[in-house]
Amino acid sequence: MGFLSKLFGRKGDEEQQKAGGMEDFMTLIRVYFQAVMASDLGITNMAALPDLRVFKATLHVPTQNNKLGLAEKARCKKMLKEIYGMSDDFTKEIEQSIRKRCKKPQDIQTYMIQFSAFSQDLLMLTGNLMKFKLRLPSIFKSAIRTMTEKTVSDIFNKNDFSDAGVMKTVVAIRQYDQKLGFSQQWITDFVYRVVMLAKKEKRPSDTDTK
């Protein structure tokens, strides 16, 4: 998977910069967002879609039917499926979310900002709520999946969190998701994949964190 390292401009220690990791996954998600936006809204200005521009140029993806986004979306979808095991339903829901909320090019920035804030709060909170459970070895995929499903369900259905800070973040996540329209199934798939990728990545040494 060396092409991913090239695609995302990775340099330095190979152990620290693993292709197909969590950062690569998040970048491919953004590429897919931007490919859908380009194809649906007829965008031709690559400067407005920076992740898509790098993806297209690095992998030499030809423009399909003189329409930006079509071939790039298909290529990105294939990579999400083959490298990360993301289903067709996962990418389909991204398309449905964007089509309902991005009616004109000006909507793109708002959507991307909302998703960025949503994903950051979501991943921070799930990590906080799952805590020591995340120490389970990656071989216990079924147990980790079940815990992820329960945690996501709690975030959207539980209203008696004792920590005021947690409750505040829960409310913010729910508000963002009302704007984005992702299902709990999609969110569970997203969080579970990030959790599993994070468990595989090497933790920085003490010297790295100083």
PDB file of N, CA and C in Angstrom, residues 29 33 90-98 101 111 115 118 156 176-187:
ATOM      1  N   ILE A  29     -12.071   9.653   3.580  1.00  0.00           N
ATOM      2  CA  ILE A  29     -13.455  10.069   3.850  1.00  0.00           C
ATOM      3  C   ILE A  29     -13.673  11.468   3.272  1.00  0.00           C
ATOM      4  N   PHE A  33     -16.221  12.711   0.286  1.00  0.00           N
ATOM      5  CA  PHE A  33     -17.128  13.853   0.435  1.00  0.00           C
ATOM      6  C   PHE A  33     -16.985  14.795  -0.758  1.00  0.00           C
ATOM      7  N   PHE A  90     -22.282   2.241   3.690  1.00  0.00           N
ATOM      8  CA  PHE A  90     -21.538   3.306   4.354  1.00  0.00           C
ATOM      9  C   PHE A  90     -21.348   4.486   3.416  1.00  0.00           C
ATOM     10  N   THR A  91     -20.872   4.216   2.200  1.00  0.00           N
ATOM     11  CA  THR A  91     -20.651   5.304   1.245  1.00  0.00           C
ATOM     12  C   THR A  91     -21.971   5.853   0.700  1.00  0.00           C
ATOM     13  N   LYS A  92     -22.973   4.988   0.579  1.00  0.00           N
ATOM     14  CA  LYS A  92     -24.286   5.444   0.117  1.00  0.00           C
ATOM     15  C   LYS A  92     -24.876   6.470   1.077  1.00  0.00           C
ATOM     16  N   GLU A  93     -24.694   6.243   2.365  1.00  0.00           N
ATOM     17  CA  GLU A  93     -25.249   7.175   3.348  1.00  0.00           C
ATOM     18  C   GLU A  93     -24.526   8.524   3.310  1.00  0.00           C
ATOM     19  N   ILE A  94     -23.233   8.502   2.996  1.00  0.00           N
ATOM     20  CA  ILE A  94     -22.507   9.763   2.819  1.00  0.00           C
ATOM     21  C   ILE A  94     -23.135  10.554   1.673  1.00  0.00           C
ATOM     22  N   GLU A  95     -23.400   9.884   0.576  1.00  0.00           N
ATOM     23  CA  GLU A  95     -23.998  10.557  -0.589  1.00  0.00           C
ATOM     24  C   GLU A  95     -25.372  11.127  -0.257  1.00  0.00           C
ATOM     25  N   GLN A  96     -26.172  10.360   0.476  1.00  0.00           N
ATOM     26  CA  GLN A  96     -27.510  10.830   0.843  1.00  0.00           C
ATOM     27  C   GLN A  96     -27.429  12.059   1.745  1.00  0.00           C
ATOM     28  N   SER A  97     -26.488  12.050   2.684  1.00  0.00           N
ATOM     29  CA  SER A  97     -26.321  13.184   3.590  1.00  0.00           C
ATOM     30  C   SER A  97     -25.946  14.448   2.831  1.00  0.00           C
ATOM     31  N   ILE A  98     -24.981  14.309   1.931  1.00  0.00           N
ATOM     32  CA  ILE A  98     -24.501  15.469   1.177  1.00  0.00           C
ATOM     33  C   ILE A  98     -25.577  15.996   0.234  1.00  0.00           C
ATOM     34  N   ARG A 101     -28.090  18.164   1.915  1.00  0.00           N
ATOM     35  CA  ARG A 101     -27.625  19.359   2.626  1.00  0.00           C
ATOM     36  C   ARG A 101     -26.732  20.282   1.811  1.00  0.00           C
ATOM     37  N   TYR A 111     -20.818  22.407   5.451  1.00  0.00           N
ATOM     38  CA  TYR A 111     -20.937  20.966   5.671  1.00  0.00           C
ATOM     39  C   TYR A 111     -19.625  20.380   6.206  1.00  0.00           C
ATOM     40  N   PHE A 115     -18.977  18.573   9.818  1.00  0.00           N
ATOM     41  CA  PHE A 115     -18.516  17.192   9.951  1.00  0.00           C
ATOM     42  C   PHE A 115     -17.222  17.118  10.751  1.00  0.00           C
ATOM     43  N   PHE A 118     -18.143  17.549  14.341  1.00  0.00           N
ATOM     44  CA  PHE A 118     -18.901  16.364  14.746  1.00  0.00           C
ATOM     45  C   PHE A 118     -17.969  15.176  14.986  1.00  0.00           C
ATOM     46  N   PHE A 156     -26.631   8.757  21.918  1.00  0.00           N
ATOM     47  CA  PHE A 156     -27.844   9.278  21.279  1.00  0.00           C
ATOM     48  C   PHE A 156     -29.133   9.028  22.060  1.00  0.00           C
ATOM     49  N   TYR A 176     -25.137  18.329  15.958  1.00  0.00           N
ATOM     50  CA  TYR A 176     -24.411  18.212  14.692  1.00  0.00           C
ATOM     51  C   TYR A 176     -25.032  17.128  13.817  1.00  0.00           C
ATOM     52  N   ASP A 177     -25.403  16.004  14.436  1.00  0.00           N
ATOM     53  CA  ASP A 177     -25.938  14.909  13.641  1.00  0.00           C
ATOM     54  C   ASP A 177     -27.320  15.234  13.085  1.00  0.00           C
ATOM     55  N   GLN A 178     -28.075  16.073  13.769  1.00  0.00           N
ATOM     56  CA  GLN A 178     -29.360  16.520  13.215  1.00  0.00           C
ATOM     57  C   GLN A 178     -29.138  17.291  11.918  1.00  0.00           C
ATOM     58  N   LYS A 179     -28.023  18.001  11.857  1.00  0.00           N
ATOM     59  CA  LYS A 179     -27.688  18.769  10.654  1.00  0.00           C
ATOM     60  C   LYS A 179     -27.110  17.883   9.554  1.00  0.00           C
ATOM     61  N   LEU A 180     -26.379  16.834   9.958  1.00  0.00           N
ATOM     62  CA  LEU A 180     -25.701  15.972   8.981  1.00  0.00           C
ATOM     63  C   LEU A 180     -26.550  14.777   8.562  1.00  0.00           C
ATOM     64  N   GLY A 181     -27.357  14.261   9.486  1.00  0.00           N
ATOM     65  CA  GLY A 181     -28.280  13.183   9.141  1.00  0.00           C
ATOM     66  C   GLY A 181     -27.713  11.788   9.041  1.00  0.00           C
ATOM     67  N   PHE A 182     -26.648  11.471   9.783  1.00  0.00           N
ATOM     68  CA  PHE A 182     -26.099  10.119   9.753  1.00  0.00           C
ATOM     69  C   PHE A 182     -26.840   9.220  10.741  1.00  0.00           C
ATOM     70  N   SER A 183     -27.031   7.963  10.365  1.00  0.00           N
ATOM     71  CA  SER A 183     -27.707   7.003  11.232  1.00  0.00           C
ATOM     72  C   SER A 183     -26.739   6.499  12.307  1.00  0.00           C
ATOM     73  N   GLN A 184     -27.295   5.892  13.361  1.00  0.00           N
ATOM     74  CA  GLN A 184     -26.438   5.328  14.400  1.00  0.00           C
ATOM     75  C   GLN A 184     -25.615   4.165  13.846  1.00  0.00           C
ATOM     76  N   GLN A 185     -26.155   3.456  12.868  1.00  0.00           N
ATOM     77  CA  GLN A 185     -25.407   2.367  12.238  1.00  0.00           C
ATOM     78  C   GLN A 185     -24.176   2.913  11.525  1.00  0.00           C
ATOM     79  N   TRP A 186     -24.337   4.007  10.779  1.00  0.00           N
ATOM     80  CA  TRP A 186     -23.204   4.616  10.074  1.00  0.00           C
ATOM     81  C   TRP A 186     -22.164   5.099  11.087  1.00  0.00           C
ATOM     82  N   ILE A 187     -22.629   5.753  12.120  1.00  0.00           N
ATOM     83  CA  ILE A 187     -21.724   6.286  13.141  1.00  0.00           C
ATOM     84  C   ILE A 187     -20.977   5.154  13.841  1.00  0.00           C
TER      85      ILE A 187
END
